[in-house]
XYZ file of C-alpha atoms in Angstrom:
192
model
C -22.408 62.518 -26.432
C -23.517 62.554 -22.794
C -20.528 62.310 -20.190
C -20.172 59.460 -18.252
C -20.447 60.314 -14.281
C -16.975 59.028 -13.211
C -15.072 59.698 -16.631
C -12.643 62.739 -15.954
C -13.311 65.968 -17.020
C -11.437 67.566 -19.869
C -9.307 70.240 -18.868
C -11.434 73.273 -20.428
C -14.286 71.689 -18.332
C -12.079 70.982 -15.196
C -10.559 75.008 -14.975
C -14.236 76.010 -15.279
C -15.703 73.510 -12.521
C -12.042 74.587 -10.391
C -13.096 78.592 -11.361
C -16.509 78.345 -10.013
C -15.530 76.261 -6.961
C -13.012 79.331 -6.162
C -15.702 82.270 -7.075
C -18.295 80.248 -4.879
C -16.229 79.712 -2.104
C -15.653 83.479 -1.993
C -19.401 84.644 -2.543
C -20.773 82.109 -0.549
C -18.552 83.153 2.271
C -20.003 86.749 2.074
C -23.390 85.980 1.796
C -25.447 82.221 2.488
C -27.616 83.218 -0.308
C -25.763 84.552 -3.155
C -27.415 83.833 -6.321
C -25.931 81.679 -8.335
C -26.327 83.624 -11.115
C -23.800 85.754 -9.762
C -21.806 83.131 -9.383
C -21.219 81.826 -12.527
C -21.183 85.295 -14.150
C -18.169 86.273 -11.728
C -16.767 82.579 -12.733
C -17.031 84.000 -15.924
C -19.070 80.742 -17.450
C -22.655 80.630 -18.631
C -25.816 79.317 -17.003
C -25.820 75.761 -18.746
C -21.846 75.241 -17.920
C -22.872 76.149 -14.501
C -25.898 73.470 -13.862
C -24.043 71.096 -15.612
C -21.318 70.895 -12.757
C -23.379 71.716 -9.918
C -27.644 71.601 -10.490
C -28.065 72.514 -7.226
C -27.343 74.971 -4.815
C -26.809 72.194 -2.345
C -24.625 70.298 -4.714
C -22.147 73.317 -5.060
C -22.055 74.334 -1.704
C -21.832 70.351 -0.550
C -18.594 70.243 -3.461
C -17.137 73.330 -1.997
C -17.253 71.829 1.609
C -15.483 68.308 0.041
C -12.931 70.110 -2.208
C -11.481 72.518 1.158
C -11.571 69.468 2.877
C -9.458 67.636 0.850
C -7.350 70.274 0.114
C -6.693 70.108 3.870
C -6.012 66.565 3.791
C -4.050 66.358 0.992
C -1.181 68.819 2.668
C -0.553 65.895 5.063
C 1.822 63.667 3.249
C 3.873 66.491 1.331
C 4.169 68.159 4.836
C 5.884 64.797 6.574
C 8.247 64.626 3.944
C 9.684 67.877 4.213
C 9.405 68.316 8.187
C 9.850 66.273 11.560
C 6.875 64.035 12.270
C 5.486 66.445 15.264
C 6.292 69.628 13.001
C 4.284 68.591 10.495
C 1.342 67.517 12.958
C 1.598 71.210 14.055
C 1.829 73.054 10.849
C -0.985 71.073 9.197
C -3.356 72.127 12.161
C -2.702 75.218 11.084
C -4.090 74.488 7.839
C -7.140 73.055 9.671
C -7.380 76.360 11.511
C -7.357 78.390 8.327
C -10.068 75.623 7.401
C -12.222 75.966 10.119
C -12.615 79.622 9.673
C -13.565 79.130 6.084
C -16.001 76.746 6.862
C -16.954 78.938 9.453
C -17.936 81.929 7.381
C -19.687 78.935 4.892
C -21.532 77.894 7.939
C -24.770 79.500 6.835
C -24.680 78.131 3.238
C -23.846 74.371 4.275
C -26.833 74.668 7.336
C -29.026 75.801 4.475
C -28.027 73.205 1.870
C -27.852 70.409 4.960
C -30.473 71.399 7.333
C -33.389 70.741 6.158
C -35.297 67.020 5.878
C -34.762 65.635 2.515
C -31.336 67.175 1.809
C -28.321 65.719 1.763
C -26.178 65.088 4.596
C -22.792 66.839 4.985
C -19.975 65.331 4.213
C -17.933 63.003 6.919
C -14.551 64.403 7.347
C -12.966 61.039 6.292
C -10.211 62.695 4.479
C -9.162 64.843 7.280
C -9.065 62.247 9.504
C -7.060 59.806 7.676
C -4.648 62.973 7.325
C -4.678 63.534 10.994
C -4.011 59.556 11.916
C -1.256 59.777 9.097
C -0.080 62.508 10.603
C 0.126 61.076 14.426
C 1.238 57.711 13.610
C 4.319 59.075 12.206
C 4.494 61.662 15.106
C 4.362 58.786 17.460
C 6.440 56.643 15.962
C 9.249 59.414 15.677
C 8.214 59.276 19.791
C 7.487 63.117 19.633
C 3.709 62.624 21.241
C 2.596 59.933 23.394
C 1.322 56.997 22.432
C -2.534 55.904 21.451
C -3.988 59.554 20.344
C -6.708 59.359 17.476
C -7.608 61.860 15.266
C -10.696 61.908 16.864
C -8.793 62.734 20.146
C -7.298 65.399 18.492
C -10.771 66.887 16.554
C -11.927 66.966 20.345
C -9.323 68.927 21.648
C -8.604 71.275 18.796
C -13.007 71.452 18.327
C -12.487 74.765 20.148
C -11.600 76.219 16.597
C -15.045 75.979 15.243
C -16.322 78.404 18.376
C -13.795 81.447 17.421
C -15.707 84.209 15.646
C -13.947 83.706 12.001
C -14.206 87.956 11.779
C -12.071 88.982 15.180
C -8.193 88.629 14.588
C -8.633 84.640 14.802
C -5.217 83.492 14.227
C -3.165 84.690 17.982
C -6.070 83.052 19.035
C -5.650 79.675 17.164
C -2.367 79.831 17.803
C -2.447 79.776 21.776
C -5.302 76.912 21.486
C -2.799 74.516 18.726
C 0.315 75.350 20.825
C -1.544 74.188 23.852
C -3.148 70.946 22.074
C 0.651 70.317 20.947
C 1.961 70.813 24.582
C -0.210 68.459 25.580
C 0.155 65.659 23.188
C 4.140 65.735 23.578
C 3.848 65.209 27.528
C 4.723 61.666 28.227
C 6.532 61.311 24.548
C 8.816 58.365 24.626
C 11.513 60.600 23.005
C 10.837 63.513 24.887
């Protein structure tokens, strides 16, 4: 009996669409144009499994691209509870960092699958964005930044990511960039 499109998967089917999200993500990071064969014979799953999940190339590497994302986003919330409003904010750029430079060395596979007319568009980054206004709302509410920054104010200032070369020792670099985006959002803080 055919699946319906927004029933959820069982869980056999879930760990195998999860297993060849994670085997992609790797192989597609090496090389734009890994064949998907490969791919699902590293996921360890056969051809029909494979297409039945993802019948395209663009559909995988479109999935891939929505699944980091929201695995991004969805660090948000658990990281307010557990950490001050502006420390949170800080550490989940981080995580946007680490995201960037993933989607970085996928930058290849998603122009390909994206680029041409007739393909589908790549995705909006409306989950990281609610994270990020999450995120600064409570940050400014706490009075830790100053008031009125959106997260597309802060995509502008921390776009400077997406330039770093994802294969030099990234991170010092991130680092200096974030700390300076942070500096600058806490001058003028009411609580500061």
């Amino acid at each position: 009996m055919p699946q319906k499109k927004d029933a959820p998967l069982r869980s056999d089917a879930q760990r195998n669409r999860e297993r060849i999200l994670e085997v992609a993500l790797v192989e597609l990071t090496r090389a734009a144009d890994a064949p998907l064969s490969a791919i699902a014979k590293k996921a360890g799953v056969g051809q029909g499994t494979f297409y039945r999940h993802f019948p395209s190339r663009e559909a995988l590497v479109l999935e891939i691209y929505r699944h980091e994302m929201q695995q991004v986003a969805d660090t948000a919330a658990p990281l307010l509870e557990s950490r001050e409003p502006d420390r949170a904010l800080r550490e989940w750029l981080d995580r946007c960092a680490q995201f960037a430079m993933t989607k970085a060395g996928l930058a290849d596979a998603i122009r390909q699958a994206t680029g041409a007319p007739g393909k589908p568009a790549k995705p909006a980054p409306t989950p990281l964005t609610d994270a990020a206004e999450l995120l600064l709302r409570a940050s400014e509410k706490a009075g830790t930044i100053r008031p009125g920054i959106t997260a597309d104010d802060l995509f502008l200032a921390v776009g400077g990511l997406w330039t770093i070369d994802p294969h030099t020792d990234w991170q010092p670099r991130a680092n200096r960039l974030l700390d300076f985006v942070m500096d600058a959002l806490r001058v003028g803080a009411p609580g500061r």
